Amino acid sequence: MSKSMKTIAYIVLIIIGLFSIFPLLWMISTTLKTNSQVNLVPPVWIPHPFDWKNWIEAVTYIPFPEYFGNTVFVSLLATFGAMLVCPMIAYSFARLRWPGRNIVFALTISVMMLPSTVTMIPLFVEWKTVGLVGTRWPLILGAFFGSPYYIFLLRQFFLGLPNELEDAARVDGLSEYGIYFRVMLPLAVPGVLTVGLFQFMASWGDFMGPLIYLFKPSTYTLSLGIQQFMTQHTVMMQQLMVVGLLTTIPIIVIYFFVQKRFIEGITFTGIKG
Amino acid sequence: MTPTGIQTQNPPIQRKLRKQNLSPTTRSQRNAGIVLALPWFIGLILFFLIPFFVSLYWSFTNYSILQPGKFVGFSNYVHLFHDATFLKSLLVTFYYTVFSVPLTIIVGVGVSLLLNLKVKGQAIFRTAAFVPSLVPVIAIMILWNWLLSPQIGVVNWLLSLIHVQGPGWFTDQHWAMPAMVLVSLWTGIGGSTVIYLAGLQDVPQDLYDSAEVDGAGVFRRARHVTIPLLTPVIFFQLIMGIIGALQQFNLPYLISGGNGNPNNSLLFYGIYQYQTAFSYLRMGYASAMAWIMFIIILIITAFVFKSQSRWVFYQGAKER
């Protein structure tokens, strides 16, 4: 690449980087502004003085610990469910032979294309029938029964693992479950982590689910809590940004912990076999 | 996305065993296979197949949560085609899809080509590009609603620096949708860039090398080597993008405060369906809406699949 091309590439990359990051920096800056600084034009970039009491106000105006706890509860359990069950199902599709397997897999691919709006209303009625509407369980239990997109992703992963491993384990006398839990599952860790991250992000930031299923404030998640800073006439901007940040930071932290394995997990390993 | 073409497991040992009719290995494999997949049998039936058929049935009734429905034939469907709000929401959703899906693909491919260049600080740029997709939708809404505020927003202030009078964005019925597309671009690029980057890792280096030997510059290499090899991933993203855009709900719901205003310019299909089902409790009518959308998605997806042979290039296709 020529030198001038490289310079242009850098400039474009920096613009893209700023476009991505700037709104977040703006958010952080806002949380530290006094009321008189918030809506100034031209904008105040670095607040002076730092107004830390917004942070305290934000987490006391709504029952923050309770909402945070609910969000953690829902997200962790759903993530656990997805990471436990999806690899099992995917392994069964990829490596074990049983009658009807291909038909069930074709069905799995088909329901991946089914819009959630088709199933949303009957699902609501199903949860209502078992008396769980209004509790956090509809947001959790589904993850324990598999999800087509994750199953598909992990199946590709298991298909890419060499046959020799399985044969050797069988010669060593491991049962089918032993082969799965002790040989195959450990090798699929990057894929399983990817699924875990996807599920965690989906549960953590979910808005529609809590909106439909939760109506007791004691069960609210942060997504619903944030809404409470917006009243008919005013928006408590700094406090709202605090809770917005506090909702974003856990995801970014988790992403940093799993990002290396995550990139491995998303590469289309196994598609080519 | 049919299972054909995807490698299935069929080692020779098992083929031999199958002839002996249910050898111990075959039997234990079958049992383990069914046991491990058991949760999904339940999930598939409870969360997909039953709701699928139930909503089809309801779409022919006037069912509401409060009272059991009566069979009304095609009346829901007939009413829908005379429902001006319904037609408006369909239009809004198409408008959004037509602009946001191609834009997200073009920008996504462009950004990932840049992020794939071997430059210093590549890891930092990659992380920066991914961060917006980590932000929960509710925080995105507040942030952009404010950045794009007509009077006090930073975007209009920046525009005023170059002597451009910024529009009213989300407060102006003509600008609400462009603003919506912009925000969805911001949130969508990170996730799709990761997928394209993954696809780019599969492009064999020797193809680049030979193209370079032949004297192809950066742009010609991108056009004639990289992008053709990326078309399967673009194809996957196109399908997922269309399905996602046609079902867009969270962002417009939050930005418009749940009602699709100003002047219904953000009344997405999902919002109207949600209102019908959960505010007016007209489950039958809303189910009919869901089914119309399902059929629209099926038709569009079928078209995209059909177009595949013209523009999607599979690396392994010739070898197999």
mmCIF file with all atom_site columns, C-alpha atoms in Angstrom, chain B residues 197-307:
data_model
loop_
_atom_site.group_PDB
_atom_site.id
_atom_site.type_symbol
_atom_site.label_atom_id
_atom_site.label_alt_id
_atom_site.label_comp_id
_atom_site.label_asym_id
_atom_site.label_entity_id
_atom_site.label_seq_id
_atom_site.pdbx_PDB_ins_code
_atom_site.Cartn_x
_atom_site.Cartn_y
_atom_site.Cartn_z
_atom_site.occupancy
_atom_site.B_iso_or_equiv
_atom_site.pdbx_formal_charge
_atom_site.auth_seq_id
_atom_site.auth_comp_id
_atom_site.auth_asym_id
_atom_site.auth_atom_id
_atom_site.pdbx_PDB_model_num
ATOM 1   C CA . LEU B 1 197 ? -14.226 -9.647  9.684   1.00 0.00 ? 197 LEU B CA 1
ATOM 2   C CA . ALA B 1 198 ? -14.729 -13.313 10.488  1.00 0.00 ? 198 ALA B CA 1
ATOM 3   C CA . GLY B 1 199 ? -15.595 -13.926 6.833   1.00 0.00 ? 199 GLY B CA 1
ATOM 4   C CA . LEU B 1 200 ? -12.521 -12.001 5.699   1.00 0.00 ? 200 LEU B CA 1
ATOM 5   C CA . GLN B 1 201 ? -10.254 -14.322 7.687   1.00 0.00 ? 201 GLN B CA 1
ATOM 6   C CA . ASP B 1 202 ? -11.332 -17.127 5.359   1.00 0.00 ? 202 ASP B CA 1
ATOM 7   C CA . VAL B 1 203 ? -10.120 -15.341 2.219   1.00 0.00 ? 203 VAL B CA 1
ATOM 8   C CA . PRO B 1 204 ? -6.970  -17.211 1.170   1.00 0.00 ? 204 PRO B CA 1
ATOM 9   C CA . GLN B 1 205 ? -3.830  -15.087 1.141   1.00 0.00 ? 205 GLN B CA 1
ATOM 10  C CA . ASP B 1 206 ? -2.468  -16.653 -2.084  1.00 0.00 ? 206 ASP B CA 1
ATOM 11  C CA . LEU B 1 207 ? -5.355  -15.115 -4.035  1.00 0.00 ? 207 LEU B CA 1
ATOM 12  C CA . TYR B 1 208 ? -4.225  -11.669 -2.879  1.00 0.00 ? 208 TYR B CA 1
ATOM 13  C CA . ASP B 1 209 ? -0.642  -12.447 -3.681  1.00 0.00 ? 209 ASP B CA 1
ATOM 14  C CA . SER B 1 210 ? -1.369  -13.552 -7.218  1.00 0.00 ? 210 SER B CA 1
ATOM 15  C CA . ALA B 1 211 ? -3.617  -10.522 -7.751  1.00 0.00 ? 211 ALA B CA 1
ATOM 16  C CA . GLU B 1 212 ? -0.814  -8.299  -6.559  1.00 0.00 ? 212 GLU B CA 1
ATOM 17  C CA . VAL B 1 213 ? 1.647   -10.007 -8.890  1.00 0.00 ? 213 VAL B CA 1
ATOM 18  C CA . ASP B 1 214 ? -0.804  -9.303  -11.696 1.00 0.00 ? 214 ASP B CA 1
ATOM 19  C CA . GLY B 1 215 ? -0.566  -5.645  -10.739 1.00 0.00 ? 215 GLY B CA 1
ATOM 20  C CA . ALA B 1 216 ? -3.996  -5.144  -9.163  1.00 0.00 ? 216 ALA B CA 1
ATOM 21  C CA . GLY B 1 217 ? -4.126  -2.155  -6.796  1.00 0.00 ? 217 GLY B CA 1
ATOM 22  C CA . VAL B 1 218 ? -5.931  -1.949  -3.468  1.00 0.00 ? 218 VAL B CA 1
ATOM 23  C CA . PHE B 1 219 ? -9.300  -1.049  -4.931  1.00 0.00 ? 219 PHE B CA 1
ATOM 24  C CA . ARG B 1 220 ? -9.195  -3.582  -7.747  1.00 0.00 ? 220 ARG B CA 1
ATOM 25  C CA . ARG B 1 221 ? -8.220  -6.291  -5.304  1.00 0.00 ? 221 ARG B CA 1
ATOM 26  C CA . ALA B 1 222 ? -11.154 -5.355  -3.063  1.00 0.00 ? 222 ALA B CA 1
ATOM 27  C CA . ARG B 1 223 ? -13.553 -5.330  -5.998  1.00 0.00 ? 223 ARG B CA 1
ATOM 28  C CA . HIS B 1 224 ? -12.426 -8.454  -7.805  1.00 0.00 ? 224 HIS B CA 1
ATOM 29  C CA . VAL B 1 225 ? -11.058 -10.662 -5.037  1.00 0.00 ? 225 VAL B CA 1
ATOM 30  C CA . THR B 1 226 ? -12.282 -9.715  -1.568  1.00 0.00 ? 226 THR B CA 1
ATOM 31  C CA . ILE B 1 227 ? -15.874 -8.691  -2.166  1.00 0.00 ? 227 ILE B CA 1
ATOM 32  C CA . PRO B 1 228 ? -16.769 -11.665 -4.392  1.00 0.00 ? 228 PRO B CA 1
ATOM 33  C CA . LEU B 1 229 ? -15.377 -13.991 -1.720  1.00 0.00 ? 229 LEU B CA 1
ATOM 34  C CA . LEU B 1 230 ? -17.364 -12.143 0.921   1.00 0.00 ? 230 LEU B CA 1
ATOM 35  C CA . THR B 1 231 ? -20.694 -12.501 -0.884  1.00 0.00 ? 231 THR B CA 1
ATOM 36  C CA . PRO B 1 232 ? -21.828 -15.589 1.104   1.00 0.00 ? 232 PRO B CA 1
ATOM 37  C CA . VAL B 1 233 ? -21.468 -13.582 4.307   1.00 0.00 ? 233 VAL B CA 1
ATOM 38  C CA . ILE B 1 234 ? -23.147 -10.549 2.720   1.00 0.00 ? 234 ILE B CA 1
ATOM 39  C CA . PHE B 1 235 ? -25.955 -12.837 1.633   1.00 0.00 ? 235 PHE B CA 1
ATOM 40  C CA . PHE B 1 236 ? -26.397 -14.131 5.209   1.00 0.00 ? 236 PHE B CA 1
ATOM 41  C CA . GLN B 1 237 ? -26.371 -10.558 6.541   1.00 0.00 ? 237 GLN B CA 1
ATOM 42  C CA . LEU B 1 238 ? -28.856 -9.432  3.898   1.00 0.00 ? 238 LEU B CA 1
ATOM 43  C CA . ILE B 1 239 ? -31.374 -12.102 4.911   1.00 0.00 ? 239 ILE B CA 1
ATOM 44  C CA . MET B 1 240 ? -30.912 -11.456 8.633   1.00 0.00 ? 240 MET B CA 1
ATOM 45  C CA . GLY B 1 241 ? -30.974 -7.686  8.020   1.00 0.00 ? 241 GLY B CA 1
ATOM 46  C CA . ILE B 1 242 ? -34.255 -7.761  6.114   1.00 0.00 ? 242 ILE B CA 1
ATOM 47  C CA . ILE B 1 243 ? -35.921 -9.993  8.711   1.00 0.00 ? 243 ILE B CA 1
ATOM 48  C CA . GLY B 1 244 ? -34.618 -7.747  11.503  1.00 0.00 ? 244 GLY B CA 1
ATOM 49  C CA . ALA B 1 245 ? -35.598 -4.478  9.819   1.00 0.00 ? 245 ALA B CA 1
ATOM 50  C CA . LEU B 1 246 ? -39.126 -5.627  9.037   1.00 0.00 ? 246 LEU B CA 1
ATOM 51  C CA . GLN B 1 247 ? -39.536 -6.512  12.716  1.00 0.00 ? 247 GLN B CA 1
ATOM 52  C CA . GLN B 1 248 ? -37.842 -3.409  14.117  1.00 0.00 ? 248 GLN B CA 1
ATOM 53  C CA . PHE B 1 249 ? -39.605 -2.473  17.327  1.00 0.00 ? 249 PHE B CA 1
ATOM 54  C CA . ASN B 1 250 ? -37.499 -1.462  20.324  1.00 0.00 ? 250 ASN B CA 1
ATOM 55  C CA . LEU B 1 251 ? -35.817 1.683   19.013  1.00 0.00 ? 251 LEU B CA 1
ATOM 56  C CA . PRO B 1 252 ? -38.789 3.389   17.351  1.00 0.00 ? 252 PRO B CA 1
ATOM 57  C CA . TYR B 1 253 ? -41.040 2.387   20.236  1.00 0.00 ? 253 TYR B CA 1
ATOM 58  C CA . LEU B 1 254 ? -38.738 4.040   22.743  1.00 0.00 ? 254 LEU B CA 1
ATOM 59  C CA . ILE B 1 255 ? -37.841 7.060   20.647  1.00 0.00 ? 255 ILE B CA 1
ATOM 60  C CA . SER B 1 256 ? -41.430 7.914   19.835  1.00 0.00 ? 256 SER B CA 1
ATOM 61  C CA . GLY B 1 257 ? -42.592 7.262   23.391  1.00 0.00 ? 257 GLY B CA 1
ATOM 62  C CA . GLY B 1 258 ? -44.583 4.233   22.279  1.00 0.00 ? 258 GLY B CA 1
ATOM 63  C CA . ASN B 1 259 ? -46.913 5.904   19.798  1.00 0.00 ? 259 ASN B CA 1
ATOM 64  C CA . GLY B 1 260 ? -44.938 6.238   16.542  1.00 0.00 ? 260 GLY B CA 1
ATOM 65  C CA . ASN B 1 261 ? -45.182 10.040  16.415  1.00 0.00 ? 261 ASN B CA 1
ATOM 66  C CA . PRO B 1 262 ? -44.514 12.685  15.022  1.00 0.00 ? 262 PRO B CA 1
ATOM 67  C CA . ASN B 1 263 ? -47.545 12.245  12.797  1.00 0.00 ? 263 ASN B CA 1
ATOM 68  C CA . ASN B 1 264 ? -47.114 8.445   12.707  1.00 0.00 ? 264 ASN B CA 1
ATOM 69  C CA . SER B 1 265 ? -43.829 8.829   10.850  1.00 0.00 ? 265 SER B CA 1
ATOM 70  C CA . LEU B 1 266 ? -42.283 6.230   13.166  1.00 0.00 ? 266 LEU B CA 1
ATOM 71  C CA . LEU B 1 267 ? -45.331 3.990   13.423  1.00 0.00 ? 267 LEU B CA 1
ATOM 72  C CA . PHE B 1 268 ? -43.513 0.770   12.630  1.00 0.00 ? 268 PHE B CA 1
ATOM 73  C CA . TYR B 1 269 ? -45.455 -2.407  11.940  1.00 0.00 ? 269 TYR B CA 1
ATOM 74  C CA . GLY B 1 270 ? -44.257 -3.886  15.233  1.00 0.00 ? 270 GLY B CA 1
ATOM 75  C CA . ILE B 1 271 ? -45.504 -0.876  17.195  1.00 0.00 ? 271 ILE B CA 1
ATOM 76  C CA . TYR B 1 272 ? -48.970 -0.990  15.681  1.00 0.00 ? 272 TYR B CA 1
ATOM 77  C CA . GLN B 1 273 ? -49.125 -4.724  16.256  1.00 0.00 ? 273 GLN B CA 1
ATOM 78  C CA . TYR B 1 274 ? -48.026 -4.291  19.848  1.00 0.00 ? 274 TYR B CA 1
ATOM 79  C CA . GLN B 1 275 ? -50.668 -1.607  20.431  1.00 0.00 ? 275 GLN B CA 1
ATOM 80  C CA . THR B 1 276 ? -53.349 -3.781  18.862  1.00 0.00 ? 276 THR B CA 1
ATOM 81  C CA . ALA B 1 277 ? -52.441 -6.805  20.951  1.00 0.00 ? 277 ALA B CA 1
ATOM 82  C CA . PHE B 1 278 ? -51.511 -5.351  24.307  1.00 0.00 ? 278 PHE B CA 1
ATOM 83  C CA . SER B 1 279 ? -53.278 -1.982  24.530  1.00 0.00 ? 279 SER B CA 1
ATOM 84  C CA . TYR B 1 280 ? -56.538 -2.861  22.778  1.00 0.00 ? 280 TYR B CA 1
ATOM 85  C CA . LEU B 1 281 ? -56.212 -6.603  23.521  1.00 0.00 ? 281 LEU B CA 1
ATOM 86  C CA . ARG B 1 282 ? -57.362 -7.464  19.995  1.00 0.00 ? 282 ARG B CA 1
ATOM 87  C CA . MET B 1 283 ? -55.355 -10.673 19.797  1.00 0.00 ? 283 MET B CA 1
ATOM 88  C CA . GLY B 1 284 ? -57.121 -12.056 16.747  1.00 0.00 ? 284 GLY B CA 1
ATOM 89  C CA . TYR B 1 285 ? -56.545 -8.920  14.718  1.00 0.00 ? 285 TYR B CA 1
ATOM 90  C CA . ALA B 1 286 ? -52.915 -8.709  15.863  1.00 0.00 ? 286 ALA B CA 1
ATOM 91  C CA . SER B 1 287 ? -52.376 -12.376 14.956  1.00 0.00 ? 287 SER B CA 1
ATOM 92  C CA . ALA B 1 288 ? -53.618 -11.660 11.457  1.00 0.00 ? 288 ALA B CA 1
ATOM 93  C CA . MET B 1 289 ? -51.090 -8.816  11.297  1.00 0.00 ? 289 MET B CA 1
ATOM 94  C CA . ALA B 1 290 ? -48.343 -11.196 12.395  1.00 0.00 ? 290 ALA B CA 1
ATOM 95  C CA . TRP B 1 291 ? -49.263 -13.632 9.679   1.00 0.00 ? 291 TRP B CA 1
ATOM 96  C CA . ILE B 1 292 ? -49.302 -10.998 6.973   1.00 0.00 ? 292 ILE B CA 1
ATOM 97  C CA . MET B 1 293 ? -45.788 -9.995  8.032   1.00 0.00 ? 293 MET B CA 1
ATOM 98  C CA . PHE B 1 294 ? -44.724 -13.628 8.078   1.00 0.00 ? 294 PHE B CA 1
ATOM 99  C CA . ILE B 1 295 ? -45.914 -14.079 4.507   1.00 0.00 ? 295 ILE B CA 1
ATOM 100 C CA . ILE B 1 296 ? -44.205 -10.855 3.415   1.00 0.00 ? 296 ILE B CA 1
ATOM 101 C CA . ILE B 1 297 ? -40.942 -12.053 4.967   1.00 0.00 ? 297 ILE B CA 1
ATOM 102 C CA . LEU B 1 298 ? -41.311 -15.454 3.293   1.00 0.00 ? 298 LEU B CA 1
ATOM 103 C CA . ILE B 1 299 ? -41.842 -13.869 -0.130  1.00 0.00 ? 299 ILE B CA 1
ATOM 104 C CA . ILE B 1 300 ? -38.945 -11.434 0.201   1.00 0.00 ? 300 ILE B CA 1
ATOM 105 C CA . THR B 1 301 ? -36.625 -14.119 1.568   1.00 0.00 ? 301 THR B CA 1
ATOM 106 C CA . ALA B 1 302 ? -37.568 -16.410 -1.307  1.00 0.00 ? 302 ALA B CA 1
ATOM 107 C CA . PHE B 1 303 ? -36.711 -13.651 -3.798  1.00 0.00 ? 303 PHE B CA 1
ATOM 108 C CA . VAL B 1 304 ? -33.361 -13.023 -2.156  1.00 0.00 ? 304 VAL B CA 1
ATOM 109 C CA . PHE B 1 305 ? -32.600 -16.750 -2.191  1.00 0.00 ? 305 PHE B CA 1
ATOM 110 C CA . LYS B 1 306 ? -33.505 -16.895 -5.868  1.00 0.00 ? 306 LYS B CA 1
ATOM 111 C CA . SER B 1 307 ? -31.222 -13.983 -6.681  1.00 0.00 ? 307 SER B CA 1
#
